[in-house]
GROMACS .gro file of C-alpha atoms in nm:
model
  219
    1MET     CA    1   6.251  10.529   7.205
    2ARG     CA    2   6.570  10.676   7.343
    3GLY     CA    3   6.901  10.781   7.201
    4ILE     CA    4   6.919  10.745   6.825
    5GLY     CA    5   6.642  10.490   6.828
    6ASN     CA    6   6.370  10.461   6.571
    7GLY     CA    7   6.306  10.830   6.520
    8GLY     CA    8   6.367  10.902   6.890
    9GLU     CA    9   6.019  10.786   6.993
   10THR     CA   10   5.876  10.579   7.272
   11GLY     CA   11   5.601  10.331   7.187
   12ASN     CA   12   5.326  10.500   6.989
   13ALA     CA   13   5.442  10.847   7.085
   14VAL     CA   14   5.497  11.082   6.793
   15PRO     CA   15   5.770  11.345   6.814
   16PRO     CA   16   5.694  11.713   6.772
   17GLY     CA   17   5.680  11.838   6.415
   18PRO     CA   18   6.014  11.868   6.239
   19PRO     CA   19   6.181  12.207   6.207
   20ARG     CA   20   6.113  12.392   5.885
   21ASP     CA   21   6.454  12.295   5.747
   22ALA     CA   22   6.404  11.921   5.801
   23PHE     CA   23   6.307  11.644   5.559
   24ARG     CA   24   6.161  11.326   5.705
   25ILE     CA   25   6.211  10.988   5.536
   26LEU     CA   26   5.989  10.702   5.654
   27TYR     CA   27   6.060  10.338   5.568
   28VAL     CA   28   5.768  10.096   5.591
   29SER     CA   29   5.756   9.717   5.601
   30THR     CA   30   5.529   9.470   5.780
   31GLY     CA   31   5.663   9.401   6.130
   32ASN     CA   32   5.923   9.680   6.153
   33VAL     CA   33   6.177   9.430   6.282
   34CYS     CA   34   6.360   9.322   5.962
   35ARG     CA   35   6.346   9.512   5.633
   36SER     CA   36   6.255   9.863   5.743
   37PRO     CA   37   6.500   9.871   6.036
   38ILE     CA   38   6.779   9.750   5.808
   39THR     CA   39   6.692  10.020   5.554
   40GLU     CA   40   6.661  10.291   5.818
   41ARG     CA   41   6.996  10.219   5.978
   42LEU     CA   42   7.181  10.167   5.648
   43THR     CA   43   7.050  10.505   5.535
   44ARG     CA   44   7.165  10.675   5.853
   45HIS     CA   45   7.505  10.509   5.819
   46ALA     CA   46   7.540  10.620   5.456
   47LEU     CA   47   7.432  10.977   5.531
   48ALA     CA   48   7.676  11.010   5.818
   49ASP     CA   49   7.954  10.867   5.599
   50ARG     CA   50   7.890  11.105   5.310
   51LEU     CA   51   7.791  11.423   5.490
   52GLY     CA   52   8.003  11.388   5.801
   53ASP     CA   53   7.723  11.554   5.991
   54PRO     CA   54   7.540  11.395   6.287
   55LEU     CA   55   7.221  11.570   6.172
   56TRP     CA   56   7.266  11.448   5.815
   57GLY     CA   57   7.197  11.790   5.673
   58GLY     CA   58   6.845  11.803   5.817
   59LEU     CA   59   6.733  11.456   5.705
   60ILE     CA   60   6.534  11.261   5.964
   61VAL     CA   61   6.528  10.887   5.896
   62GLU     CA   62   6.284  10.652   6.071
   63SER     CA   63   6.065  10.347   6.011
   64ALA     CA   64   5.740  10.173   6.105
   65GLY     CA   65   5.540   9.862   6.017
   66THR     CA   66   5.189   9.812   5.883
   67TRP     CA   67   5.159   9.533   6.141
   68GLY     CA   68   5.441   9.672   6.350
   69HIS     CA   69   5.568   9.476   6.647
   70GLU     CA   70   5.524   9.768   6.883
   71GLY     CA   71   5.813   9.792   7.127
   72ALA     CA   72   5.992   9.487   6.984
   73PRO     CA   73   6.366   9.476   6.922
   74MET     CA   74   6.511   9.431   6.578
   75GLU     CA   75   6.552   9.069   6.466
   76ALA     CA   76   6.894   8.930   6.560
   77ASN     CA   77   6.970   8.845   6.197
   78ALA     CA   78   6.886   9.201   6.096
   79GLU     CA   79   7.135   9.325   6.354
   80ALA     CA   80   7.394   9.088   6.208
   81VAL     CA   81   7.335   9.229   5.859
   82LEU     CA   82   7.384   9.582   5.986
   83ALA     CA   83   7.706   9.476   6.158
   84ASP     CA   84   7.830   9.345   5.822
   85PHE     CA   85   7.799   9.698   5.684
   86GLY     CA   86   7.936   9.867   5.994
   87ALA     CA   87   7.598  10.028   6.069
   88ASP     CA   88   7.463  10.088   6.419
   89ALA     CA   89   7.170   9.871   6.529
   90SER     CA   90   7.155   9.993   6.889
   91GLY     CA   91   6.851  10.147   7.054
   92PHE     CA   92   6.598  10.030   6.798
   93VAL     CA   93   6.235   9.969   6.902
   94GLY     CA   94   5.963   9.859   6.659
   95ARG     CA   95   5.663  10.080   6.582
   96GLU     CA   96   5.320  10.032   6.433
   97LEU     CA   97   5.251  10.267   6.142
   98LEU     CA   98   5.023  10.553   6.248
   99ASP     CA   99   4.850  10.830   6.058
  100GLU     CA  100   5.084  11.082   6.218
  101HIS     CA  101   5.389  10.909   6.073
  102VAL     CA  102   5.251  10.939   5.721
  103ILE     CA  103   5.136  11.297   5.771
  104ARG     CA  104   5.481  11.408   5.882
  105ALA     CA  105   5.681  11.215   5.624
  106ASP     CA  106   5.818  11.400   5.323
  107LEU     CA  107   5.911  11.071   5.156
  108VAL     CA  108   5.771  10.723   5.231
  109LEU     CA  109   5.964  10.427   5.092
  110THR     CA  110   5.807  10.083   5.134
  111ALA     CA  111   5.938   9.730   5.103
  112THR     CA  112   5.661   9.614   4.867
  113ARG     CA  113   5.378   9.738   4.648
  114ASP     CA  114   5.126   9.613   4.904
  115HIS     CA  115   5.287   9.831   5.170
  116ARG     CA  116   5.279  10.125   4.930
  117ALA     CA  117   4.907  10.068   4.868
  118GLN     CA  118   4.840  10.053   5.241
  119VAL     CA  119   5.020  10.381   5.303
  120ILE     CA  120   4.837  10.554   5.019
  121SER     CA  121   4.503  10.417   5.143
  122MET     CA  122   4.559  10.601   5.471
  123GLY     CA  123   4.509  10.927   5.282
  124HIS     CA  124   4.694  11.243   5.385
  125SER     CA  125   4.785  11.316   5.021
  126ALA     CA  126   5.049  11.046   5.047
  127GLY     CA  127   5.034  10.926   4.686
  128LEU     CA  128   5.289  11.166   4.537
  129ARG     CA  129   5.546  11.100   4.809
  130THR     CA  130   5.509  10.724   4.856
  131PHE     CA  131   5.709  10.472   4.652
  132THR     CA  132   5.854  10.130   4.699
  133LEU     CA  133   6.226  10.153   4.769
  134LYS     CA  134   6.321   9.985   4.442
  135GLU     CA  135   6.071  10.192   4.245
  136PHE     CA  136   6.222  10.509   4.385
  137THR     CA  137   6.570  10.385   4.300
  138ARG     CA  138   6.466  10.320   3.940
  139LEU     CA  139   6.317  10.668   3.908
  140VAL     CA  140   6.614  10.836   4.074
  141ARG     CA  141   6.853  10.672   3.829
  142ALA     CA  142   6.664  10.844   3.545
  143ILE     CA  143   6.689  11.192   3.697
  144ASP     CA  144   6.972  11.416   3.578
  145PRO     CA  145   7.155  11.533   3.894
  146ALA     CA  146   7.221  11.866   3.721
  147THR     CA  147   6.848  11.941   3.739
  148LEU     CA  148   6.851  11.920   4.121
  149PRO     CA  149   6.946  12.207   4.352
  150PRO     CA  150   7.318  12.209   4.434
  151LEU     CA  151   7.429  12.089   4.774
  152GLU     CA  152   7.510  12.450   4.862
  153ASP     CA  153   7.134  12.513   4.869
  154GLY     CA  154   7.098  12.247   5.138
  155VAL     CA  155   7.016  11.876   5.142
  156VAL     CA  156   6.653  11.944   5.233
  157ALA     CA  157   6.589  12.154   4.922
  158ARG     CA  158   6.761  11.890   4.712
  159ALA     CA  159   6.555  11.610   4.869
  160ARG     CA  160   6.226  11.788   4.807
  161ALA     CA  161   6.317  11.849   4.443
  162LEU     CA  162   6.416  11.483   4.404
  163VAL     CA  163   6.077  11.362   4.527
  164ARG     CA  164   5.893  11.596   4.291
  165ALA     CA  165   6.104  11.479   3.998
  166ALA     CA  166   6.051  11.112   4.083
  167ALA     CA  167   5.674  11.159   4.114
  168ALA     CA  168   5.665  11.325   3.771
  169LEU     CA  169   5.848  11.029   3.615
  170ARG     CA  170   5.645  10.752   3.776
  171GLY     CA  171   5.390  10.707   3.496
  172TRP     CA  172   5.660  10.708   3.229
  173LEU     CA  173   5.913  10.467   3.375
  174LEU     CA  174   5.739  10.142   3.466
  175ALA     CA  175   5.884   9.837   3.638
  176PRO     CA  176   6.024   9.579   3.394
  177THR     CA  177   5.858   9.291   3.584
  178ALA     CA  178   5.590   9.252   3.849
  179ASP     CA  179   5.851   9.161   4.111
  180ALA     CA  180   6.108   9.428   4.026
  181ASP     CA  181   5.988   9.666   4.296
  182GLU     CA  182   5.964   9.411   4.578
  183VAL     CA  183   6.197   9.347   4.872
  184TYR     CA  184   6.092   9.011   5.011
  185ASP     CA  185   6.043   8.945   5.380
  186PRO     CA  186   6.329   8.752   5.545
  187TYR     CA  187   6.144   8.712   5.876
  188GLY     CA  188   6.221   8.367   6.017
  189ALA     CA  189   6.475   8.291   5.743
  190PRO     CA  190   6.837   8.191   5.807
  191LEU     CA  191   7.116   8.448   5.813
  192PRO     CA  192   7.232   8.392   5.452
  193PHE     CA  193   6.889   8.498   5.323
  194PHE     CA  194   6.892   8.802   5.551
  195ARG     CA  195   7.231   8.893   5.407
  196SER     CA  196   7.099   8.865   5.052
  197ILE     CA  197   6.813   9.100   5.144
  198GLY     CA  198   7.062   9.334   5.308
  199ASP     CA  199   7.265   9.340   4.988
  200GLU     CA  200   6.949   9.418   4.786
  201ILE     CA  201   6.861   9.704   5.016
  202GLN     CA  202   7.213   9.843   5.012
  203GLN     CA  203   7.227   9.835   4.632
  204ALA     CA  204   6.891  10.012   4.611
  205LEU     CA  205   6.992  10.274   4.865
  206ASP     CA  206   7.325  10.372   4.713
  207PRO     CA  207   7.190  10.577   4.418
  208VAL     CA  208   6.918  10.725   4.639
  209VAL     CA  209   7.164  10.854   4.898
  210THR     CA  210   7.393  10.979   4.621
  211ALA     CA  211   7.104  11.173   4.467
  212LEU     CA  212   6.993  11.311   4.804
  213THR     CA  213   7.336  11.431   4.908
  214GLY     CA  214   7.517  11.491   4.581
  215VAL     CA  215   7.803  11.287   4.728
  216ARG     CA  216   7.909  10.943   4.606
  217ALA     CA  217   7.995  10.661   4.842
  218ARG     CA  218   8.354  10.636   4.951
  219THR     CA  219   8.543  10.358   4.774
   0.00000   0.00000   0.00000
């Protein structure tokens, strides 16, 4: 990929390892043309809005699909959803999930429990850093922000502490229903359904980005 595309990669190419002060977030769905691109670009948009920093304080945000449409553009309806939020959809190219993506990710957030299971089954000690998006949101809401490093210590240090805290809570704070941690696939659906999924993702992301950055969304 070029520009600010999906992690700055081309095809199956994997970028060089992140600098020591970086924290890599990987979003995973099935085709990497709907849910994970929406989540990736909404996260980038929110980080830029709150931190005012093109490097987002050292956070690298990208995505891939378990059956990724390698080289495919984002779905047009997904682009429309991002436009609704003022987020940039340009330069995106779909990727198939590779071992290297999981190895280099500090946090993997998946659309569904099946995706989470697939990531964990790849190995690479991924279990403690892989959650569904909504699961991670639920855990983050239960974490006292005062227990996290202050923003002055850097966003990367704060992000690493947040993942450790969420992993420690996982066995104690279970989902209220079987479907509570799922973001359903809008592929092939009309735009109104895509927009409802976009709203779900945005609502799940807001507390996560707040916890990562220590900065609330602008009202």
